[in-house]
PDB file of C-alpha atoms in Angstrom:
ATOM      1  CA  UNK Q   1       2.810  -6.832  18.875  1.00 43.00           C
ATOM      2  CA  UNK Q   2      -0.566  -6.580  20.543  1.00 48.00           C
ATOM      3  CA  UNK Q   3      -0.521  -3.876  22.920  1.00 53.00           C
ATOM      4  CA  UNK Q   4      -3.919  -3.883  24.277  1.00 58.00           C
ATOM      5  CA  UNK Q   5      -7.451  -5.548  23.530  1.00 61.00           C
ATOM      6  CA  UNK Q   6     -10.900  -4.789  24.706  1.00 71.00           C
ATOM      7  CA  UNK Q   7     -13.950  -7.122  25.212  1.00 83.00           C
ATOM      8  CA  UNK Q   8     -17.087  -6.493  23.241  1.00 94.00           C
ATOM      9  CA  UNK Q   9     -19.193  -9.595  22.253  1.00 96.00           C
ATOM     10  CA  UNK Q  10     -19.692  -9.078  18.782  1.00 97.00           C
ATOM     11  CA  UNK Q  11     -16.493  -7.119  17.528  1.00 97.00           C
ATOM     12  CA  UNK Q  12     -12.790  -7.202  18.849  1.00 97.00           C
ATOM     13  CA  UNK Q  13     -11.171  -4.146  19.063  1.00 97.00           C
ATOM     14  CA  UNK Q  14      -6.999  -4.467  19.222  1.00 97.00           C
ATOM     15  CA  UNK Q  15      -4.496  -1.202  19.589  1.00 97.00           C
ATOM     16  CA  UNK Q  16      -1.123  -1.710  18.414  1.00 97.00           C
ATOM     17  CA  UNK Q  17       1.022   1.295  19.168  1.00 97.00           C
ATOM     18  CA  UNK Q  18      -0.672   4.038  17.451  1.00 97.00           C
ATOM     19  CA  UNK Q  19      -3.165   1.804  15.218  1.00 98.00           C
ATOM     20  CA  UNK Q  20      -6.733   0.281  16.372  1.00 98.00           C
ATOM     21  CA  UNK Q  21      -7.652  -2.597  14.356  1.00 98.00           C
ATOM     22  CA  UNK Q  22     -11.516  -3.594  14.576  1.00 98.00           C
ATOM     23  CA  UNK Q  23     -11.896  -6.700  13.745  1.00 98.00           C
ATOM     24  CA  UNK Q  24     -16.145  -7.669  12.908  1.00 98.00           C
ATOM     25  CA  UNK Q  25     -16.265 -11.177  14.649  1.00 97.00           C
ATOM     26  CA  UNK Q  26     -19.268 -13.067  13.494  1.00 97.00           C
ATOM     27  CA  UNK Q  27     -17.551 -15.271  11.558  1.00 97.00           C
ATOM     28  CA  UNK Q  28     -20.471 -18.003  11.767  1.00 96.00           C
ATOM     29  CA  UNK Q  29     -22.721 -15.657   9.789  1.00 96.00           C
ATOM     30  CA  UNK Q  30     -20.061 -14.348   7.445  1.00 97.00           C
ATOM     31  CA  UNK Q  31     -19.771 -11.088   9.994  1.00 97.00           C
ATOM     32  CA  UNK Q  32     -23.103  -9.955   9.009  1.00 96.00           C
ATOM     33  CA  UNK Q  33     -24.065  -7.242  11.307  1.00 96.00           C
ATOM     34  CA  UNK Q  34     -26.947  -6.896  13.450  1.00 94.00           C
ATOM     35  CA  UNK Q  35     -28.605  -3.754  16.090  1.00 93.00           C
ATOM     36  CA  UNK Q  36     -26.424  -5.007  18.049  1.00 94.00           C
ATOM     37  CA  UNK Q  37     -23.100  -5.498  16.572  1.00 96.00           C
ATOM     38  CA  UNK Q  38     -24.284  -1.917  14.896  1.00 96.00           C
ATOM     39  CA  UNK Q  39     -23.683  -0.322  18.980  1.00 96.00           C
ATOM     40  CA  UNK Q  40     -20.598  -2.036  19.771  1.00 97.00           C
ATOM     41  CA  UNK Q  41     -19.333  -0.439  16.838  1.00 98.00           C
ATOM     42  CA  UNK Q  42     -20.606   3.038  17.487  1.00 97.00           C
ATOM     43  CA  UNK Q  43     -19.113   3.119  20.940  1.00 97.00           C
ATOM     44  CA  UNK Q  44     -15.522   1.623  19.343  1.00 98.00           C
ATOM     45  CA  UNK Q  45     -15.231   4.444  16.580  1.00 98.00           C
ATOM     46  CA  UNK Q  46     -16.460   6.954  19.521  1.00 98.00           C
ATOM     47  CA  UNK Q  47     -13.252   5.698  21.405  1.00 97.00           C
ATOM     48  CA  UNK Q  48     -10.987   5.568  18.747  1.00 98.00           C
ATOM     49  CA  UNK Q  49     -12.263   9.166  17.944  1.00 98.00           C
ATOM     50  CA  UNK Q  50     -11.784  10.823  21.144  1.00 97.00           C
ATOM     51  CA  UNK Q  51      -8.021   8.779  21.902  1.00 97.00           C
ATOM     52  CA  UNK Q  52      -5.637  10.694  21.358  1.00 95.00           C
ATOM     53  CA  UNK Q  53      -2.870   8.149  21.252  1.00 96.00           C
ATOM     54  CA  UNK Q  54      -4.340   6.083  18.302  1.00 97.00           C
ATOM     55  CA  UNK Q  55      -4.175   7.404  15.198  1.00 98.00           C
ATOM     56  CA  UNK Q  56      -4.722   5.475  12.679  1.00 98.00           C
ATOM     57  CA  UNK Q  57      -7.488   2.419  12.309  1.00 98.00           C
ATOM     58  CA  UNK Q  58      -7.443  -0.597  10.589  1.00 98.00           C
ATOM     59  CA  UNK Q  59     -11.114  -2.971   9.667  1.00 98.00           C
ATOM     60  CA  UNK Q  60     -11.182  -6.344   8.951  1.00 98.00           C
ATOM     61  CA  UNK Q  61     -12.943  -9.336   9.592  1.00 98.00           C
ATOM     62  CA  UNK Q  62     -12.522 -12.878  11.517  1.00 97.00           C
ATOM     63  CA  UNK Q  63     -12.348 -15.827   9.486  1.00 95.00           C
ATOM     64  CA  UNK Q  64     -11.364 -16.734   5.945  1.00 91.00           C
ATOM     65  CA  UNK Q  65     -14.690 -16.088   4.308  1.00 95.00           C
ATOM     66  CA  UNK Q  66     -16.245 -13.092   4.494  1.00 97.00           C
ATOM     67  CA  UNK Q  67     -15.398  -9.533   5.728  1.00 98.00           C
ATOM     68  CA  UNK Q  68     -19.060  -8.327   6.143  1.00 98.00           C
ATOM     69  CA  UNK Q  69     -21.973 -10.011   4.529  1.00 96.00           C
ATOM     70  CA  UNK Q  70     -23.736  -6.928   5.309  1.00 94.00           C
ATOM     71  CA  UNK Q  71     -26.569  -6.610   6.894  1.00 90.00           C
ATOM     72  CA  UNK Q  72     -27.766  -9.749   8.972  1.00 89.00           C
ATOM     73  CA  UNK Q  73     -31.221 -10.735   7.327  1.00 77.00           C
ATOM     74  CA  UNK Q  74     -32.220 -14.000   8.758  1.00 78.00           C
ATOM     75  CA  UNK Q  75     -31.851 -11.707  12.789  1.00 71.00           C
ATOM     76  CA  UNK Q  76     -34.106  -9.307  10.808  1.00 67.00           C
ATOM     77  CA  UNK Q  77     -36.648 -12.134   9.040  1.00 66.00           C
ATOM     78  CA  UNK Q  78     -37.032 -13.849  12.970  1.00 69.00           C
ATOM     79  CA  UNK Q  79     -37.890  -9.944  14.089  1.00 66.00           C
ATOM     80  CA  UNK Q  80     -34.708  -8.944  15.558  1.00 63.00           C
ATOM     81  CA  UNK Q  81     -34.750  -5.082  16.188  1.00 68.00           C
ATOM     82  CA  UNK Q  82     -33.098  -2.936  13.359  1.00 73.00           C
ATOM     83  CA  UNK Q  83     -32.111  -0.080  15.573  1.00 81.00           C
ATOM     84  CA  UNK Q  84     -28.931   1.501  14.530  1.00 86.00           C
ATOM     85  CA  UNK Q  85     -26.627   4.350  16.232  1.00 95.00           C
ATOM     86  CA  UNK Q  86     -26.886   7.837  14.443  1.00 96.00           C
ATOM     87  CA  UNK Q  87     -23.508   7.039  12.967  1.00 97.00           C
ATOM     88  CA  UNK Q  88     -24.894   4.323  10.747  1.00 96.00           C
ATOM     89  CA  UNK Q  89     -24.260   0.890   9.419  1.00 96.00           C
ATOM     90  CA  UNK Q  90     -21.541  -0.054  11.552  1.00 97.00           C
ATOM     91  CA  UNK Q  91     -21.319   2.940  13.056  1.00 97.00           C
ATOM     92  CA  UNK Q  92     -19.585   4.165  10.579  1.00 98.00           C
ATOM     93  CA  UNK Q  93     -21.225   5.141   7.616  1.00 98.00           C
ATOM     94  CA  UNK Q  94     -23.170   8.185   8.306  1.00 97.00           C
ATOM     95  CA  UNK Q  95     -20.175   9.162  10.897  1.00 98.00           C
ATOM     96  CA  UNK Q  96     -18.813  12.168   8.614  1.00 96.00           C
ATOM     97  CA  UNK Q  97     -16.467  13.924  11.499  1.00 95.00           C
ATOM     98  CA  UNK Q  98     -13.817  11.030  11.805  1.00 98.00           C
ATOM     99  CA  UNK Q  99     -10.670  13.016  10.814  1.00 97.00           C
ATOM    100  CA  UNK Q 100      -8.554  10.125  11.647  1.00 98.00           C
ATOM    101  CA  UNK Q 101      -7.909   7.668   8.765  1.00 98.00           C
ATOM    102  CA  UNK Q 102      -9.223   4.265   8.392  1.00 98.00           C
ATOM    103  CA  UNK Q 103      -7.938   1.743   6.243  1.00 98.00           C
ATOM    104  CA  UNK Q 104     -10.223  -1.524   5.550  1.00 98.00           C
ATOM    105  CA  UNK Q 105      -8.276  -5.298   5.243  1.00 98.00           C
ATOM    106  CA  UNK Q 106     -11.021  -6.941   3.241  1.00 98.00           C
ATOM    107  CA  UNK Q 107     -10.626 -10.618   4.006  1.00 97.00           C
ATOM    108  CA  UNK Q 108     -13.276 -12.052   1.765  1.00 97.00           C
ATOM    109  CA  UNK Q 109     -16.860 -11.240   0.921  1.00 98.00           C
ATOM    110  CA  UNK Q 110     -17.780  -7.498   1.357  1.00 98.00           C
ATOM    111  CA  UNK Q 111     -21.576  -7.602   0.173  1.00 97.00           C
ATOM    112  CA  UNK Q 112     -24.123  -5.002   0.548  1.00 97.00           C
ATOM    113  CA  UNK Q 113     -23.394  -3.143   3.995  1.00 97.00           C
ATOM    114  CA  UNK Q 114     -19.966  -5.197   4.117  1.00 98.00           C
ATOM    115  CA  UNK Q 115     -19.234  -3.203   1.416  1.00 98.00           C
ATOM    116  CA  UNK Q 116     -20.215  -0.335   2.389  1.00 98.00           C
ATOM    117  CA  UNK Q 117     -18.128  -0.540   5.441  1.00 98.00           C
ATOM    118  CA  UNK Q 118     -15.712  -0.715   3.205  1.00 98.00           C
ATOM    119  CA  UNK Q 119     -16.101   2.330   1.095  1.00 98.00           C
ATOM    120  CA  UNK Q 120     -16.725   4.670   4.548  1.00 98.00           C
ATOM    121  CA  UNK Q 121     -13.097   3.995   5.390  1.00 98.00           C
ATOM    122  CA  UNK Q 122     -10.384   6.166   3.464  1.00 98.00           C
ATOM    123  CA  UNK Q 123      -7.893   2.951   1.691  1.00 98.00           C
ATOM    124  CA  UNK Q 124      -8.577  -0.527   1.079  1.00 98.00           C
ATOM    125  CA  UNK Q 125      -6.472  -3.371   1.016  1.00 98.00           C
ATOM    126  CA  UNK Q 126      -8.275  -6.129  -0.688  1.00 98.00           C
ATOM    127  CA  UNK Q 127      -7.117  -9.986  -0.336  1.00 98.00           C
ATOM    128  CA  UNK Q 128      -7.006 -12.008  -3.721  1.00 98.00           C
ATOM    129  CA  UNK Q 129      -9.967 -13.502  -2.431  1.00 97.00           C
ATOM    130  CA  UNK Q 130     -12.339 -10.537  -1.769  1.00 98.00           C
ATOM    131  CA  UNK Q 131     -15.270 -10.064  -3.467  1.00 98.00           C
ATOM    132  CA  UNK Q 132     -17.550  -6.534  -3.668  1.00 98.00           C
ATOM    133  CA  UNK Q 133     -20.719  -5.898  -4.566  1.00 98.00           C
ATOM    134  CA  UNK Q 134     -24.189  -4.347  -4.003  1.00 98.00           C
ATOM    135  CA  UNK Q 135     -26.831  -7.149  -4.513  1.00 96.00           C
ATOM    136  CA  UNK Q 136     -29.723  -5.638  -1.985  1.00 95.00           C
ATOM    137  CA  UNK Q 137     -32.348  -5.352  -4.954  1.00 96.00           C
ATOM    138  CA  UNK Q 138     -32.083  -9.413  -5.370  1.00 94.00           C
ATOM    139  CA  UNK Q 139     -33.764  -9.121  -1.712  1.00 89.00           C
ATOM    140  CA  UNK Q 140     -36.186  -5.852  -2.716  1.00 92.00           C
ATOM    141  CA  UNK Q 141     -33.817  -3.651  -0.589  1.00 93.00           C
ATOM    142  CA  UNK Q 142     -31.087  -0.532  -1.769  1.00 96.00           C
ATOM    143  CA  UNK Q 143     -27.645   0.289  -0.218  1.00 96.00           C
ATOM    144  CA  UNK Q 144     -28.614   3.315   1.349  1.00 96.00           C
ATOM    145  CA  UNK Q 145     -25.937   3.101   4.254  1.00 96.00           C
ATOM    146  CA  UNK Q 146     -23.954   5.753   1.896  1.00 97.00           C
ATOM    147  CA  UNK Q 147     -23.165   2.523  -0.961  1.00 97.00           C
ATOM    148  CA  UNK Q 148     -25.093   4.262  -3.695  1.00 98.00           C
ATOM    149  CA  UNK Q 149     -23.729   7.606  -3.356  1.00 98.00           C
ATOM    150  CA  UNK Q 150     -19.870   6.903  -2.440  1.00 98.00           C
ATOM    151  CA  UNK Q 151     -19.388   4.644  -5.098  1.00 98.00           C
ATOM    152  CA  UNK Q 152     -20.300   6.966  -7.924  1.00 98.00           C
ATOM    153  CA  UNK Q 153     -18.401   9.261  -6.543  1.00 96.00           C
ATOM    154  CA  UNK Q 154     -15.145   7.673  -6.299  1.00 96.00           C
ATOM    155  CA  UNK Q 155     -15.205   5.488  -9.486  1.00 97.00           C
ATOM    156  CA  UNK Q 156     -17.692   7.773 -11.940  1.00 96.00           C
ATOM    157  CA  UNK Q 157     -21.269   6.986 -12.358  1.00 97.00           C
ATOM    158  CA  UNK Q 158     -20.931   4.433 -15.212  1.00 98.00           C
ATOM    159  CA  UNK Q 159     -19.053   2.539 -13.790  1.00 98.00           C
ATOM    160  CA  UNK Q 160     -20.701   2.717 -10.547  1.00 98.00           C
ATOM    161  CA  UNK Q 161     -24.314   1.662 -12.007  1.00 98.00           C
ATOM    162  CA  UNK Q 162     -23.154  -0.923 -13.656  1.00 98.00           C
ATOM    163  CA  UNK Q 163     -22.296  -2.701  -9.972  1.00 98.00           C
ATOM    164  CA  UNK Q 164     -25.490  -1.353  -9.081  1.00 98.00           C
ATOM    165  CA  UNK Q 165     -28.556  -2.080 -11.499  1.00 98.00           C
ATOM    166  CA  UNK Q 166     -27.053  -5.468 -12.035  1.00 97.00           C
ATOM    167  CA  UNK Q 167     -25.647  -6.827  -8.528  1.00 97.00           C
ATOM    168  CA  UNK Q 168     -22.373  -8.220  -9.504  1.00 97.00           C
ATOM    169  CA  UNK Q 169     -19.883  -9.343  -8.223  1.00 98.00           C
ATOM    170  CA  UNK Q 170     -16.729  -8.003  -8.518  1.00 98.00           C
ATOM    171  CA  UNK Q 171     -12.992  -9.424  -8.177  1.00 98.00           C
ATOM    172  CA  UNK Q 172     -10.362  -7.693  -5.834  1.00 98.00           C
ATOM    173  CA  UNK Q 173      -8.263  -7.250  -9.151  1.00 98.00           C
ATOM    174  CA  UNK Q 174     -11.231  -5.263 -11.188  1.00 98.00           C
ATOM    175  CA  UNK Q 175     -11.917  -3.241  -8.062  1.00 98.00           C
ATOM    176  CA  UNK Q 176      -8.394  -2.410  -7.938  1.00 98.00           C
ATOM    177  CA  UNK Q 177      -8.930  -1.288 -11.653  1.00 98.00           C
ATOM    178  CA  UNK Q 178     -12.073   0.172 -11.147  1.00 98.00           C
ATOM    179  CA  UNK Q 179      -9.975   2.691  -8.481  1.00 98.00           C
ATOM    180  CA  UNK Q 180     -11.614   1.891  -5.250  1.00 98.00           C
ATOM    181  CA  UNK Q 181      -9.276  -0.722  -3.868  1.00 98.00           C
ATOM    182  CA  UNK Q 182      -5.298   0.605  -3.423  1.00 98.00           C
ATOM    183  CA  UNK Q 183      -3.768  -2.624  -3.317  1.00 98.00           C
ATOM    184  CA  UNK Q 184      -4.613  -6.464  -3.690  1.00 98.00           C
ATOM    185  CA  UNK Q 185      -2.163  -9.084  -1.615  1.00 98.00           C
ATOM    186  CA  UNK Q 186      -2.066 -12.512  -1.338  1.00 98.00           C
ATOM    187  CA  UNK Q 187      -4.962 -13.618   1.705  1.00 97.00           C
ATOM    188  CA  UNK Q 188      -1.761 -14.456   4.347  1.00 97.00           C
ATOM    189  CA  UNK Q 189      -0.308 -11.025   3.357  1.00 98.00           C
ATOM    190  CA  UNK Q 190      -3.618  -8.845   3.647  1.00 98.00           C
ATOM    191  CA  UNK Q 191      -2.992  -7.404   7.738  1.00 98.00           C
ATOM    192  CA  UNK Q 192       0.252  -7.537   7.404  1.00 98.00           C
ATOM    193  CA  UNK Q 193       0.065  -5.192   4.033  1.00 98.00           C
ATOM    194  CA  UNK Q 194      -2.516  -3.086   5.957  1.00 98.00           C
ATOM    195  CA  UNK Q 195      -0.531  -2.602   8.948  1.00 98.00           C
ATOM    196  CA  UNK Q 196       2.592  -1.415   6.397  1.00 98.00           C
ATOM    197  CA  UNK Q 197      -0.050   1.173   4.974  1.00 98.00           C
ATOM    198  CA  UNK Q 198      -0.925   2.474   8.408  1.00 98.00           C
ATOM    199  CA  UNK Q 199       2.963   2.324   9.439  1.00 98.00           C
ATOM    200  CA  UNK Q 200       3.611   4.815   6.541  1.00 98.00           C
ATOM    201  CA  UNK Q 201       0.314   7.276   7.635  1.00 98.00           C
ATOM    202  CA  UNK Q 202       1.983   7.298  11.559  1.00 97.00           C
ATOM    203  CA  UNK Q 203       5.405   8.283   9.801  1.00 97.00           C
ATOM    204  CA  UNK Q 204       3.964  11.711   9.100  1.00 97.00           C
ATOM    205  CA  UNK Q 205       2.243  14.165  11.697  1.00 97.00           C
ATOM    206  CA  UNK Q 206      -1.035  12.871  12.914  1.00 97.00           C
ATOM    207  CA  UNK Q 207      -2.253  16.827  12.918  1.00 97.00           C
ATOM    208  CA  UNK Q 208      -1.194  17.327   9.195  1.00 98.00           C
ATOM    209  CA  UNK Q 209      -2.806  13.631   7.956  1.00 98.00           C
ATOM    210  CA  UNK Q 210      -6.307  14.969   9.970  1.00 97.00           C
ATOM    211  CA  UNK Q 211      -6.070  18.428   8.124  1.00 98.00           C
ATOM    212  CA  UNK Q 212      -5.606  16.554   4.976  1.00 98.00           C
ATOM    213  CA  UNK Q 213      -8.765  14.077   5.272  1.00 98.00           C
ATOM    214  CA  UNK Q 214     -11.040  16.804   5.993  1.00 97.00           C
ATOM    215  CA  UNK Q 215      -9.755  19.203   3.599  1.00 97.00           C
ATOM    216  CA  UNK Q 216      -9.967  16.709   0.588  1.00 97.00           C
ATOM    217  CA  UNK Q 217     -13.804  15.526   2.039  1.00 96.00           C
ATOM    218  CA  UNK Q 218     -15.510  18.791   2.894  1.00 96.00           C
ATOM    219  CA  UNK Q 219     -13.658  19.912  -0.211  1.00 96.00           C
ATOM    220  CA  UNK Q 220     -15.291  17.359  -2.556  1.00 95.00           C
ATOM    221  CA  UNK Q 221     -18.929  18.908  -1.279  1.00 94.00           C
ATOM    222  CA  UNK Q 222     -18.039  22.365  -2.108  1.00 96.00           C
ATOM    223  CA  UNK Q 223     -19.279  24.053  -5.791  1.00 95.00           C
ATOM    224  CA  UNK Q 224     -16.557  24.860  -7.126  1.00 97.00           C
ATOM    225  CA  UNK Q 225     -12.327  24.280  -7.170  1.00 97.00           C
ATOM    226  CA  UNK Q 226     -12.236  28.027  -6.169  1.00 98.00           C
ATOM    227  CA  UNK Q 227     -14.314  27.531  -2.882  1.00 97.00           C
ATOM    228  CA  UNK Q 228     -12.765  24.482  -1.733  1.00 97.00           C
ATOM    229  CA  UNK Q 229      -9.537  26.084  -1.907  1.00 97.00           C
ATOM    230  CA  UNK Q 230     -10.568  30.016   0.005  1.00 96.00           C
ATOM    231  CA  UNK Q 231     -12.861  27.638   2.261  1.00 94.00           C
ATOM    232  CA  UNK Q 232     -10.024  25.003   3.584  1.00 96.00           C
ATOM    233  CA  UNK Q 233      -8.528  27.393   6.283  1.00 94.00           C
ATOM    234  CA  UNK Q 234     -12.011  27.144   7.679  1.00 95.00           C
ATOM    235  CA  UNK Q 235     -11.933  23.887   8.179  1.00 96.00           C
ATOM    236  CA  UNK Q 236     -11.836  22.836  12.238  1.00 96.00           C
ATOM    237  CA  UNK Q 237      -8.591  20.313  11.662  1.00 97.00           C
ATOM    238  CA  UNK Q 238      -6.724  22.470   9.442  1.00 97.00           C
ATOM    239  CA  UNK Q 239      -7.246  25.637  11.937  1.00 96.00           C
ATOM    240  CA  UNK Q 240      -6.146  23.062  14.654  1.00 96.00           C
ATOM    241  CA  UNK Q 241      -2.988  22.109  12.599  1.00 96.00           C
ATOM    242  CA  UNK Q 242      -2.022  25.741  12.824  1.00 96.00           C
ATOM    243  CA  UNK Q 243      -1.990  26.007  16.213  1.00 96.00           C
ATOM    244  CA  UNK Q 244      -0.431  22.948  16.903  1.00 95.00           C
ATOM    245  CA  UNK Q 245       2.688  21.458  18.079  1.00 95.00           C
ATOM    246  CA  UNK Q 246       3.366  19.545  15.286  1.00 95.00           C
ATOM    247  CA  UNK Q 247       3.693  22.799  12.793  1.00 96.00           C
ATOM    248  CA  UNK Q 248       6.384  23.718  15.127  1.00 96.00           C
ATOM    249  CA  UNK Q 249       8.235  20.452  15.137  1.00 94.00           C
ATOM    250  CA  UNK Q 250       8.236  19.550  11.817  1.00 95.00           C
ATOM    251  CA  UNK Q 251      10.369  22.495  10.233  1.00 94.00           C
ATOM    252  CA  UNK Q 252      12.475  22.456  13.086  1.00 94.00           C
ATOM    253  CA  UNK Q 253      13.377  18.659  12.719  1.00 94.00           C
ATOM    254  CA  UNK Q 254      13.569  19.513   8.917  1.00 96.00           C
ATOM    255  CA  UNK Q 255      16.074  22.150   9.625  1.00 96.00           C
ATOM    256  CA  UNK Q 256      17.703  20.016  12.525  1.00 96.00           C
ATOM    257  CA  UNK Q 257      18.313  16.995  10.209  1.00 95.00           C
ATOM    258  CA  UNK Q 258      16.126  14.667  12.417  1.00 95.00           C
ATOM    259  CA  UNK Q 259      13.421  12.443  12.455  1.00 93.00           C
ATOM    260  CA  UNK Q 260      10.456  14.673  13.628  1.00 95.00           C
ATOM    261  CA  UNK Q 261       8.810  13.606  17.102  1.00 94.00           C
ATOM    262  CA  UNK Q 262       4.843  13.980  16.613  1.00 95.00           C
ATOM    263  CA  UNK Q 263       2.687  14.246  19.494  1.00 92.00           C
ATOM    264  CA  UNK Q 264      -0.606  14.945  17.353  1.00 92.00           C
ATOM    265  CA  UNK Q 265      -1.279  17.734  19.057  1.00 92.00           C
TER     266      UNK Q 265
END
């Protein structure tokens, strides 16, 4: 199934057809993430980015414990640099012009920064066995990799706070009813379940899934309902979905009684 892999030290990076999974692989510190790890990252998003065969990506971690532990403390208590890529924690989380959807396969633990990994991509699949939470004040720090502002904002403030000025841990099954994990599967299942959601995203046109990310994002940060809707057409991946070949192709197929044939572009 593996169609290609590329060599980094402290990540793997696998394309399958159309989808790239990244895969953090530190599993002897629960794929806590260091400067490093942080530019590996950075460079594999960059590529994904700028491919235009892949389309869809897929996060996860090695091992049966932990998808990220966060942020790697005990490289940072021994003085390890802390230099990360403008595009954040991971090199993801301050990256706001990815139109191409990511989906995280949480594995295990996603604590702190793990977690925030985690809420920077668009779905996630949790295991049975993953864990979430934002404990950085039990070590005087805050999740300010995007973890105090993205939670709120996708499961209400109440909710969010009360993960946040306590620590806790929470279960795949309560984030699932909390809304910000789509779908919990048994740990064997979890890349398997994740590659089915990414199989249904390349089903429809790349250009029309990009225009649809941005449009819901940069629509979320406008004032009003009103705005977001006169402002979308504005929007660089919904003007390129206009002048693309797949708004040609897909009435015709439609009207041809075929399966469309995308070429995201």
């Amino acid at each position: 199934m593996e169609d290609a892999s590329m060599a980094y030290e402290f990540i793997r990076v696998d394309r399958e057809g159309p989808v790239t999974i990244f895969t953090l692989n530190r599993p002897e510190v629960m794929n806590a993430l260091h400067s490093p790890a942080h530019f590996e990252l950075h460079e594999a998003f960059d590529a994904f980015a700028a491919d235009p065969d892949q389309w869809v990506g897929i996060v996860t971690g090695a091992g049966e414990r932990a998808f990220s532990a966060g942020n790697d403390l005990k490289h940072q208590a021994t003085g390890g640099g802390m230099a990360s890529p403008p595009s954040g924690f991971a090199g993801l989380t301050s990256r706001f012009d990815l139109n191409k959807p990511l989906i995280a396969a949480v594995n295990g633990v996603a604590m702190g920064g793990g977690f925030e990994i985690a809420l920077a991509c668009d779905l996630i699949i949790a295991s049975e066995a993953a864990t979430f939470a934002l404990p950085e004040p039990r070590v005087g720090l805050a999740a300010l990799a995007g973890g105090l502002h993205r939670l709120p904002r996708m499961i209400g403030q109440k909710q969010a706070l009360g993960m946040i000025l306590t620590g806790r841990r929470v279960s795949a099954a309560e984030g699932q009813a909390l809304g910000f994990v789509n779908e919990v599967v048994a740990p064997a299942e979890l890349l398997d379940a994740a590659r089915r959601w990414a199989a249904q995203i390349c089903e429809l046109s790349p250009m029309s899934i990009r225009a649809s990310k941005e449009a819901v994002y940069k629509g979320l940060d406008e004032p009003t309902l009103e705005a977001a809707i006169k402002g979308q057409t504005r929007y660089p991946s919904v003007s390129a979905l206009f002048k693309s070949e797949d708004f040609v192709e897909g009435p015709m197929a439609f009207a041809q009684k075929r399966a469309p044939a995308w070429k995201g572009r």
